[in-house]
PDB file of C-alpha atoms in Angstrom:
ATOM      1  CA  MET J 283     -48.677  -3.651 -40.643  1.00 59.00           C
ATOM      2  CA  GLU J 284     -49.546  -1.580 -43.680  1.00 66.00           C
ATOM      3  CA  LYS J 285     -52.167  -4.200 -44.769  1.00 67.00           C
ATOM      4  CA  ARG J 286     -53.229  -4.238 -40.947  1.00 64.00           C
ATOM      5  CA  ARG J 287     -53.843  -0.291 -40.986  1.00 63.00           C
ATOM      6  CA  ALA J 288     -55.590  -0.399 -44.183  1.00 64.00           C
ATOM      7  CA  SER J 289     -57.956  -3.272 -43.704  1.00 65.00           C
ATOM      8  CA  ASP J 290     -58.793  -2.304 -39.680  1.00 63.00           C
ATOM      9  CA  GLY J 291     -61.012   0.759 -39.753  1.00 63.00           C
ATOM     10  CA  GLN J 292     -60.715   0.919 -35.827  1.00 71.00           C
ATOM     11  CA  TYR J 293     -56.735   1.490 -36.085  1.00 68.00           C
ATOM     12  CA  THR J 294     -55.533   4.920 -34.577  1.00 74.00           C
ATOM     13  CA  MET J 295     -52.185   5.996 -34.655  1.00 76.00           C
ATOM     14  CA  ARG J 296     -51.257   7.355 -31.144  1.00 81.00           C
ATOM     15  CA  PRO J 297     -47.907   9.772 -30.784  1.00 84.00           C
ATOM     16  CA  PHE J 298     -45.319   8.226 -28.663  1.00 86.00           C
ATOM     17  CA  PRO J 299     -45.316   9.123 -25.146  1.00 85.00           C
ATOM     18  CA  LEU J 300     -43.030  11.787 -23.882  1.00 85.00           C
ATOM     19  CA  PRO J 301     -40.370  11.335 -21.621  1.00 82.00           C
ATOM     20  CA  LYS J 302     -41.605  11.437 -17.800  1.00 84.00           C
ATOM     21  CA  VAL J 303     -38.952  13.941 -17.177  1.00 82.00           C
ATOM     22  CA  ASN J 304     -40.672  16.472 -19.230  1.00 84.00           C
ATOM     23  CA  GLU J 305     -43.369  16.821 -16.569  1.00 88.00           C
ATOM     24  CA  PHE J 306     -40.663  18.025 -14.012  1.00 86.00           C
ATOM     25  CA  MET J 307     -39.699  20.983 -16.409  1.00 84.00           C
ATOM     26  CA  VAL J 308     -41.561  24.017 -14.335  1.00 86.00           C
ATOM     27  CA  SER J 309     -38.632  25.440 -12.586  1.00 83.00           C
ATOM     28  CA  LYS J 310     -35.365  24.645 -11.471  1.00 80.00           C
ATOM     29  CA  ALA J 311     -36.476  23.944  -7.832  1.00 82.00           C
ATOM     30  CA  PHE J 312     -39.464  21.979  -9.085  1.00 87.00           C
ATOM     31  CA  PHE J 313     -37.374  19.925 -11.217  1.00 85.00           C
ATOM     32  CA  VAL J 314     -34.627  19.002  -8.719  1.00 84.00           C
ATOM     33  CA  SER J 315     -37.626  18.112  -6.022  1.00 88.00           C
ATOM     34  CA  ALA J 316     -39.681  15.801  -8.294  1.00 89.00           C
ATOM     35  CA  ALA J 317     -36.519  14.263  -9.960  1.00 87.00           C
ATOM     36  CA  LYS J 318     -35.209  13.681  -6.087  1.00 89.00           C
ATOM     37  CA  ALA J 319     -38.671  12.157  -5.288  1.00 91.00           C
ATOM     38  CA  TYR J 320     -39.421  10.250  -8.534  1.00 91.00           C
ATOM     39  CA  MET J 321     -35.974   8.337  -9.003  1.00 89.00           C
ATOM     40  CA  GLY J 322     -35.902   7.664  -5.024  1.00 89.00           C
ATOM     41  CA  ASN J 323     -39.148   5.950  -5.339  1.00 91.00           C
ATOM     42  CA  GLN J 324     -38.146   3.731  -8.417  1.00 86.00           C
ATOM     43  CA  PRO J 325     -36.484   0.538  -7.654  1.00 88.00           C
ATOM     44  CA  LEU J 326     -34.339  -0.196 -10.733  1.00 86.00           C
ATOM     45  CA  LEU J 327     -33.413  -3.202 -12.633  1.00 86.00           C
ATOM     46  CA  CYS J 328     -30.432  -3.544 -14.373  1.00 81.00           C
ATOM     47  CA  ASN J 329     -29.667  -6.620 -16.381  1.00 69.00           C
ATOM     48  CA  ARG J 330     -27.058  -6.815 -18.942  1.00 60.00           C
ATOM     49  CA  PRO J 331     -27.065  -6.746 -21.846  1.00 56.00           C
ATOM     50  CA  GLY J 332     -30.668  -5.581 -21.678  1.00 58.00           C
ATOM     51  CA  SER J 333     -29.960  -2.351 -19.591  1.00 68.00           C
ATOM     52  CA  ILE J 334     -27.493  -0.664 -21.888  1.00 73.00           C
ATOM     53  CA  ASP J 335     -29.317   2.631 -21.727  1.00 75.00           C
ATOM     54  CA  LEU J 336     -29.434   2.476 -17.947  1.00 77.00           C
ATOM     55  CA  ILE J 337     -25.913   1.351 -17.541  1.00 78.00           C
ATOM     56  CA  ARG J 338     -25.112   4.399 -19.551  1.00 78.00           C
ATOM     57  CA  ALA J 339     -27.153   6.855 -17.637  1.00 78.00           C
ATOM     58  CA  LEU J 340     -25.479   5.571 -14.157  1.00 80.00           C
ATOM     59  CA  THR J 341     -22.089   6.607 -15.793  1.00 78.00           C
ATOM     60  CA  ARG J 342     -23.152  10.000 -17.064  1.00 77.00           C
ATOM     61  CA  PRO J 343     -24.382  13.292 -15.084  1.00 73.00           C
ATOM     62  CA  GLY J 344     -28.276  12.872 -14.626  1.00 79.00           C
ATOM     63  CA  ILE J 345     -31.025  12.299 -12.365  1.00 84.00           C
ATOM     64  CA  CYS J 346     -30.427   8.232 -12.121  1.00 84.00           C
ATOM     65  CA  ALA J 347     -26.569   8.870 -10.807  1.00 84.00           C
ATOM     66  CA  ALA J 348     -27.668  11.777  -8.537  1.00 85.00           C
ATOM     67  CA  PHE J 349     -31.027  10.497  -7.078  1.00 89.00           C
ATOM     68  CA  LEU J 350     -30.990   6.632  -7.459  1.00 90.00           C
ATOM     69  CA  LYS J 351     -31.589   4.906  -4.125  1.00 92.00           C
ATOM     70  CA  THR J 352     -32.567   1.023  -4.997  1.00 94.00           C
ATOM     71  CA  LEU J 353     -30.968  -1.115  -7.495  1.00 92.00           C
ATOM     72  CA  GLU J 354     -30.703  -4.777  -8.497  1.00 91.00           C
ATOM     73  CA  ALA J 355     -27.845  -5.249 -10.672  1.00 87.00           C
ATOM     74  CA  ASP J 356     -25.197  -7.838 -11.816  1.00 84.00           C
ATOM     75  CA  VAL J 357     -22.069  -7.737 -10.165  1.00 84.00           C
ATOM     76  CA  ALA J 358     -20.252  -6.849 -13.523  1.00 78.00           C
ATOM     77  CA  ILE J 359     -21.722  -3.375 -13.432  1.00 82.00           C
ATOM     78  CA  CYS J 360     -21.174  -2.677  -9.503  1.00 83.00           C
ATOM     79  CA  GLY J 361     -17.770  -1.013 -10.202  1.00 81.00           C
ATOM     80  CA  ILE J 362     -19.492   2.089 -11.944  1.00 82.00           C
ATOM     81  CA  LEU J 363     -21.891   2.485  -8.791  1.00 86.00           C
ATOM     82  CA  GLY J 364     -19.675   5.059  -7.311  1.00 82.00           C
ATOM     83  CA  THR J 365     -21.207   7.797  -9.298  1.00 81.00           C
ATOM     84  CA  CYS J 366     -24.689   6.915  -7.372  1.00 86.00           C
ATOM     85  CA  VAL J 367     -24.093   9.051  -4.603  1.00 86.00           C
ATOM     86  CA  SER J 368     -27.622   8.301  -3.434  1.00 90.00           C
ATOM     87  CA  LEU J 369     -27.714   4.751  -3.411  1.00 92.00           C
ATOM     88  CA  LYS J 370     -28.931   3.089  -0.234  1.00 93.00           C
ATOM     89  CA  SER J 371     -30.116  -0.391  -1.287  1.00 94.00           C
ATOM     90  CA  LEU J 372     -28.362  -2.792  -3.479  1.00 94.00           C
ATOM     91  CA  THR J 373     -29.226  -6.328  -4.649  1.00 93.00           C
ATOM     92  CA  THR J 374     -26.783  -8.334  -6.661  1.00 91.00           C
ATOM     93  CA  ARG J 375     -27.189 -11.446  -8.519  1.00 89.00           C
ATOM     94  CA  ILE J 376     -24.075 -13.915  -8.149  1.00 88.00           C
ATOM     95  CA  SER J 377     -23.309 -16.423 -10.589  1.00 86.00           C
ATOM     96  CA  TYR J 378     -20.282 -18.969 -10.512  1.00 85.00           C
ATOM     97  CA  HIS J 379     -18.639 -16.866 -12.981  1.00 84.00           C
ATOM     98  CA  ASP J 380     -18.031 -14.386 -10.111  1.00 84.00           C
ATOM     99  CA  PHE J 381     -16.161 -16.772  -8.410  1.00 82.00           C
ATOM    100  CA  SER J 382     -13.085 -16.449 -11.186  1.00 71.00           C
ATOM    101  CA  ALA J 383      -9.482 -16.679 -10.152  1.00 60.00           C
ATOM    102  CA  ARG J 384     -10.763 -19.464  -7.613  1.00 61.00           C
ATOM    103  CA  THR J 385      -8.526 -22.259  -6.095  1.00 68.00           C
ATOM    104  CA  HIS J 386     -11.444 -24.722  -5.868  1.00 79.00           C
ATOM    105  CA  GLU J 387     -14.989 -24.547  -6.864  1.00 86.00           C
ATOM    106  CA  PRO J 388     -17.667 -23.007  -5.054  1.00 88.00           C
ATOM    107  CA  TRP J 389     -20.038 -25.959  -5.320  1.00 89.00           C
ATOM    108  CA  GLU J 390     -17.509 -28.298  -4.030  1.00 88.00           C
ATOM    109  CA  GLN J 391     -15.621 -26.790  -1.055  1.00 87.00           C
ATOM    110  CA  ALA J 392     -16.525 -23.966   1.421  1.00 87.00           C
ATOM    111  CA  PHE J 393     -14.803 -20.471   0.635  1.00 87.00           C
ATOM    112  CA  ASP J 394     -12.926 -18.795   3.466  1.00 87.00           C
ATOM    113  CA  GLU J 395     -12.417 -14.896   3.630  1.00 87.00           C
ATOM    114  CA  ASP J 396      -9.100 -15.238   1.800  1.00 86.00           C
ATOM    115  CA  ALA J 397     -10.615 -17.566  -1.109  1.00 85.00           C
ATOM    116  CA  LEU J 398     -13.549 -14.957  -1.273  1.00 86.00           C
ATOM    117  CA  LEU J 399     -11.018 -12.122  -1.553  1.00 84.00           C
ATOM    118  CA  LYS J 400      -9.562 -13.794  -4.559  1.00 82.00           C
ATOM    119  CA  CYS J 401     -12.483 -13.698  -6.409  1.00 82.00           C
ATOM    120  CA  GLY J 402     -12.274 -11.373  -9.437  1.00 75.00           C
ATOM    121  CA  SER J 403     -15.505  -9.500  -9.360  1.00 74.00           C
ATOM    122  CA  LEU J 404     -15.379  -8.646  -5.614  1.00 81.00           C
ATOM    123  CA  PRO J 405     -13.240  -5.667  -5.819  1.00 82.00           C
ATOM    124  CA  ASN J 406     -16.521  -4.021  -7.549  1.00 79.00           C
ATOM    125  CA  LEU J 407     -18.393  -4.568  -4.594  1.00 86.00           C
ATOM    126  CA  LEU J 408     -16.122  -3.897  -1.963  1.00 86.00           C
ATOM    127  CA  GLU J 409     -15.007  -0.335  -2.933  1.00 85.00           C
ATOM    128  CA  LEU J 410     -18.890   0.861  -2.340  1.00 89.00           C
ATOM    129  CA  ARG J 411     -19.766   2.719   0.728  1.00 89.00           C
ATOM    130  CA  GLY J 412     -22.510   4.152   2.598  1.00 90.00           C
ATOM    131  CA  LEU J 413     -25.309   1.841   1.727  1.00 92.00           C
ATOM    132  CA  GLN J 414     -28.208   0.807   4.340  1.00 94.00           C
ATOM    133  CA  HIS J 415     -29.035  -2.586   2.673  1.00 95.00           C
ATOM    134  CA  PHE J 416     -27.316  -4.910   0.632  1.00 95.00           C
ATOM    135  CA  SER J 417     -28.138  -8.487  -0.498  1.00 94.00           C
ATOM    136  CA  ALA J 418     -26.811 -11.277  -2.790  1.00 92.00           C
ATOM    137  CA  MET J 419     -28.893 -13.623  -4.661  1.00 91.00           C
ATOM    138  CA  PRO J 420     -27.350 -16.858  -6.078  1.00 90.00           C
ATOM    139  CA  GLU J 421     -27.953 -17.679  -9.455  1.00 88.00           C
ATOM    140  CA  ARG J 422     -28.749 -21.395 -10.955  1.00 88.00           C
ATOM    141  CA  CYS J 423     -25.283 -23.068 -10.765  1.00 88.00           C
ATOM    142  CA  THR J 424     -25.721 -25.489 -13.644  1.00 87.00           C
ATOM    143  CA  TYR J 425     -22.561 -27.458 -12.024  1.00 87.00           C
ATOM    144  CA  ALA J 426     -24.100 -28.318  -8.901  1.00 87.00           C
ATOM    145  CA  LYS J 427     -25.632 -31.561  -9.731  1.00 90.00           C
ATOM    146  CA  THR J 428     -26.504 -33.016  -6.205  1.00 91.00           C
ATOM    147  CA  THR J 429     -28.543 -31.443  -3.236  1.00 91.00           C
ATOM    148  CA  SER J 430     -25.114 -31.125  -1.478  1.00 91.00           C
ATOM    149  CA  GLN J 431     -23.322 -29.282  -4.115  1.00 91.00           C
ATOM    150  CA  GLN J 432     -26.424 -26.849  -4.541  1.00 92.00           C
ATOM    151  CA  GLN J 433     -26.150 -26.117  -0.773  1.00 92.00           C
ATOM    152  CA  MET J 434     -22.645 -25.689  -0.678  1.00 92.00           C
ATOM    153  CA  TRP J 435     -22.960 -23.240  -3.713  1.00 91.00           C
ATOM    154  CA  GLU J 436     -25.715 -21.280  -1.901  1.00 92.00           C
ATOM    155  CA  SER J 437     -23.703 -21.286   1.329  1.00 92.00           C
ATOM    156  CA  ASN J 438     -20.412 -19.643  -0.435  1.00 90.00           C
ATOM    157  CA  VAL J 439     -22.687 -16.980  -1.761  1.00 92.00           C
ATOM    158  CA  ARG J 440     -24.093 -16.209   1.537  1.00 94.00           C
ATOM    159  CA  ARG J 441     -20.503 -16.171   3.043  1.00 92.00           C
ATOM    160  CA  LEU J 442     -19.633 -13.596  -0.021  1.00 91.00           C
ATOM    161  CA  GLU J 443     -22.636 -11.646   1.047  1.00 93.00           C
ATOM    162  CA  ALA J 444     -21.735 -11.179   4.563  1.00 93.00           C
ATOM    163  CA  LEU J 445     -18.316 -10.212   3.838  1.00 92.00           C
ATOM    164  CA  VAL J 446     -19.290  -7.729   1.219  1.00 92.00           C
ATOM    165  CA  ARG J 447     -22.244  -6.194   3.649  1.00 93.00           C
ATOM    166  CA  SER J 448     -19.482  -5.766   6.120  1.00 92.00           C
ATOM    167  CA  ARG J 449     -17.788  -3.298   4.058  1.00 90.00           C
ATOM    168  CA  VAL J 450     -20.468  -1.353   2.040  1.00 91.00           C
ATOM    169  CA  LEU J 451     -22.655  -0.705   4.937  1.00 92.00           C
ATOM    170  CA  LEU J 452     -19.851   1.522   6.400  1.00 90.00           C
ATOM    171  CA  PRO J 453     -20.079   5.255   5.935  1.00 88.00           C
ATOM    172  CA  LYS J 454     -18.682   6.927   2.842  1.00 80.00           C
ATOM    173  CA  GLN J 455     -15.004   8.570   3.334  1.00 69.00           C
ATOM    174  CA  ARG J 456     -14.845  12.059   4.395  1.00 57.00           C
ATOM    175  CA  ALA J 457     -13.227  13.030   1.171  1.00 45.00           C
ATOM    176  CA  VAL J 458     -15.608  11.806  -0.978  1.00 45.00           C
ATOM    177  CA  LEU J 459     -18.554  13.273   0.935  1.00 43.00           C
ATOM    178  CA  GLN J 460     -16.721  16.852   0.449  1.00 42.00           C
ATOM    179  CA  ARG J 461     -16.202  16.109  -3.112  1.00 42.00           C
ATOM    180  CA  VAL J 462     -19.668  15.186  -3.848  1.00 43.00           C
ATOM    181  CA  ALA J 463     -21.118  17.958  -1.759  1.00 42.00           C
ATOM    182  CA  GLY J 464     -18.882  20.861  -3.313  1.00 41.00           C
ATOM    183  CA  VAL J 465     -19.380  19.535  -7.097  1.00 43.00           C
ATOM    184  CA  VAL J 466     -22.571  18.669  -8.770  1.00 53.00           C
ATOM    185  CA  ASN J 467     -22.743  18.077 -12.332  1.00 59.00           C
ATOM    186  CA  PRO J 468     -25.762  19.127 -14.629  1.00 64.00           C
ATOM    187  CA  LEU J 469     -28.921  17.074 -14.005  1.00 61.00           C
ATOM    188  CA  CYS J 470     -29.113  16.520 -17.767  1.00 61.00           C
ATOM    189  CA  GLU J 471     -26.543  16.612 -20.488  1.00 59.00           C
ATOM    190  CA  GLY J 472     -26.534  20.077 -21.966  1.00 60.00           C
ATOM    191  CA  SER J 473     -28.629  21.481 -19.497  1.00 63.00           C
ATOM    192  CA  SER J 474     -27.550  24.052 -16.720  1.00 62.00           C
ATOM    193  CA  VAL J 475     -30.052  22.910 -14.135  1.00 61.00           C
ATOM    194  CA  CYS J 476     -28.003  21.446 -10.758  1.00 64.00           C
ATOM    195  CA  ALA J 477     -29.124  20.443  -7.708  1.00 56.00           C
ATOM    196  CA  GLY J 478     -26.142  22.444  -6.383  1.00 56.00           C
ATOM    197  CA  PRO J 479     -23.245  24.971  -7.491  1.00 50.00           C
ATOM    198  CA  SER J 480     -22.179  24.497 -10.674  1.00 48.00           C
ATOM    199  CA  ARG J 481     -18.656  22.599 -11.448  1.00 51.00           C
ATOM    200  CA  PRO J 482     -15.882  24.661 -11.692  1.00 51.00           C
ATOM    201  CA  THR J 483     -14.027  23.947 -15.257  1.00 54.00           C
ATOM    202  CA  PRO J 484     -10.402  24.553 -16.575  1.00 55.00           C
ATOM    203  CA  LYS J 485     -12.030  27.607 -18.068  1.00 53.00           C
ATOM    204  CA  HIS J 486     -12.848  28.914 -14.094  1.00 49.00           C
ATOM    205  CA  PHE J 487      -9.312  28.209 -13.143  1.00 50.00           C
ATOM    206  CA  ASP J 488      -7.695  29.781 -16.405  1.00 57.00           C
ATOM    207  CA  ALA J 489      -9.511  32.759 -15.650  1.00 51.00           C
ATOM    208  CA  LEU J 490      -8.406  32.970 -11.879  1.00 48.00           C
ATOM    209  CA  SER J 491      -4.789  32.510 -12.881  1.00 55.00           C
ATOM    210  CA  HIS J 492      -4.788  35.519 -15.272  1.00 54.00           C
ATOM    211  CA  ALA J 493      -7.064  37.405 -12.898  1.00 47.00           C
ATOM    212  CA  THR J 494      -4.655  37.256 -10.131  1.00 47.00           C
ATOM    213  CA  LYS J 495      -1.569  38.098 -12.453  1.00 49.00           C
ATOM    214  CA  THR J 496      -3.640  41.432 -13.423  1.00 47.00           C
ATOM    215  CA  PRO J 497      -3.582  44.505 -11.380  1.00 48.00           C
ATOM    216  CA  ALA J 498      -7.323  44.944  -9.945  1.00 43.00           C
ATOM    217  CA  PRO J 499      -9.460  48.301 -10.607  1.00 41.00           C
ATOM    218  CA  ARG J 500      -9.492  50.305  -7.492  1.00 42.00           C
ATOM    219  CA  SER J 501     -12.788  49.685  -5.639  1.00 42.00           C
ATOM    220  CA  ILE J 502     -14.067  48.912  -1.973  1.00 40.00           C
ATOM    221  CA  PHE J 503     -11.483  46.220  -1.810  1.00 42.00           C
ATOM    222  CA  ASP J 504      -8.659  48.438  -2.180  1.00 43.00           C
ATOM    223  CA  VAL J 505      -9.300  50.240   1.071  1.00 39.00           C
ATOM    224  CA  GLY J 506      -7.458  48.872   4.049  1.00 39.00           C
ATOM    225  CA  LEU J 507      -7.138  45.079   2.827  1.00 41.00           C
ATOM    226  CA  ARG J 508      -3.388  44.434   3.194  1.00 42.00           C
ATOM    227  CA  LYS J 509      -2.444  42.167   5.586  1.00 41.00           C
ATOM    228  CA  ASP J 510      -0.006  44.643   7.496  1.00 41.00           C
ATOM    229  CA  GLN J 511      -3.020  47.064   7.732  1.00 43.00           C
ATOM    230  CA  THR J 512      -5.988  44.823   8.780  1.00 42.00           C
ATOM    231  CA  GLY J 513      -3.900  41.916  10.513  1.00 43.00           C
ATOM    232  CA  SER J 514      -7.389  39.667  10.263  1.00 44.00           C
ATOM    233  CA  SER J 515      -7.522  39.354   6.697  1.00 44.00           C
ATOM    234  CA  GLU J 516      -6.123  36.129   4.864  1.00 57.00           C
ATOM    235  CA  LEU J 517      -6.402  37.962   1.215  1.00 61.00           C
ATOM    236  CA  ASP J 518      -4.137  40.425  -0.515  1.00 61.00           C
ATOM    237  CA  ASN J 519      -5.410  43.294  -2.942  1.00 60.00           C
ATOM    238  CA  GLU J 520      -3.479  41.046  -5.627  1.00 63.00           C
ATOM    239  CA  ASP J 521      -6.048  38.143  -5.047  1.00 65.00           C
ATOM    240  CA  VAL J 522      -9.126  40.713  -6.429  1.00 67.00           C
ATOM    241  CA  PRO J 523     -10.451  38.980  -9.483  1.00 69.00           C
ATOM    242  CA  ASP J 524     -11.321  41.235 -12.345  1.00 68.00           C
ATOM    243  CA  LYS J 525     -13.403  38.691 -14.356  1.00 67.00           C
ATOM    244  CA  LEU J 526     -16.914  37.550 -12.897  1.00 65.00           C
ATOM    245  CA  GLU J 527     -16.475  33.665 -13.266  1.00 61.00           C
ATOM    246  CA  ALA J 528     -12.907  34.041 -11.549  1.00 68.00           C
ATOM    247  CA  PHE J 529     -14.558  36.019  -8.490  1.00 68.00           C
ATOM    248  CA  HIS J 530     -17.631  33.271  -8.515  1.00 65.00           C
ATOM    249  CA  LEU J 531     -14.668  30.464  -8.440  1.00 68.00           C
ATOM    250  CA  LEU J 532     -13.046  32.532  -5.467  1.00 71.00           C
ATOM    251  CA  LEU J 533     -16.275  32.516  -3.342  1.00 68.00           C
ATOM    252  CA  LEU J 534     -16.712  28.915  -3.838  1.00 66.00           C
ATOM    253  CA  THR J 535     -13.211  28.026  -2.648  1.00 69.00           C
ATOM    254  CA  LYS J 536     -12.684  30.890   0.122  1.00 72.00           C
ATOM    255  CA  GLY J 537     -15.899  32.201   0.738  1.00 71.00           C
ATOM    256  CA  ALA J 538     -15.512  32.774   4.458  1.00 75.00           C
ATOM    257  CA  GLU J 539     -12.118  34.686   3.388  1.00 77.00           C
ATOM    258  CA  VAL J 540     -13.991  36.989   1.062  1.00 76.00           C
ATOM    259  CA  MET J 541     -16.865  37.985   3.761  1.00 78.00           C
ATOM    260  CA  ARG J 542     -13.878  38.980   6.136  1.00 80.00           C
ATOM    261  CA  TRP J 543     -12.236  40.799   3.517  1.00 77.00           C
ATOM    262  CA  VAL J 544     -15.578  42.600   2.640  1.00 78.00           C
ATOM    263  CA  GLN J 545     -16.050  43.326   6.420  1.00 79.00           C
ATOM    264  CA  ASP J 546     -12.411  44.799   6.778  1.00 79.00           C
ATOM    265  CA  ALA J 547     -13.056  46.726   3.800  1.00 77.00           C
ATOM    266  CA  LYS J 548     -16.556  48.287   5.201  1.00 78.00           C
ATOM    267  CA  ALA J 549     -15.246  49.190   8.510  1.00 79.00           C
ATOM    268  CA  ALA J 550     -12.339  51.030   6.939  1.00 76.00           C
ATOM    269  CA  LEU J 551     -14.362  53.232   4.756  1.00 74.00           C
ATOM    270  CA  ARG J 552     -16.474  54.076   7.835  1.00 75.00           C
ATOM    271  CA  GLY J 553     -13.187  55.198   9.303  1.00 69.00           C
ATOM    272  CA  GLN J 554     -12.371  57.433   6.772  1.00 61.00           C
TER     273      GLN J 554
END
């Protein structure tokens, strides 16, 4: 390389291209919109072991896990795709290794549903929900020597595809949707940029626990907030936190009660 640089007067050093994500760093709102549009239009191919960085990105907080919609991947990594909350289309490559724990060979005999459910890699797929498209591509089976064996192999992959599709196209469970909607990780590691409210940490819960044990200073919340006085409030004076982060957590968890609390207090002040 050094000799080439010395002998070639046309050689020009160029800086390594900056990450695409740098172009999104205009504002929080622009970052979220641009990242969502960019990842939503990027069908990603995830091979093992050549896509180690991509696999790592799918398991960590970031724009891949948050906004990826289309993916082609091996069955082996499908167990980590539960973090991809926006995933809508999945294509998997099926090899004969994915029919492990089998009672017979997939290129020799047809598999029924019970036999398919015994395949070792199938749980990775059956746990997914909320997809709009799923397909399975049979890889070349070196043990299928004849045309009939090859046809049997492909037929078993089609049966597996139909079984998986009947599960993964079901809507996501309500509990999962609520957890995703209420807790959003930073889009990048070390970043404070989130697509929604910040995730409560153990520090928040410790602060709230301490705050509820400490008498709150007199404020608007001290006026007419006891249950026996208002009859409509679901919170007591003892619930008033004295730390900002604890109050933030209280708003996240009991927003409606806090608003009724404030309204009762203001009504009591107007009546004095």
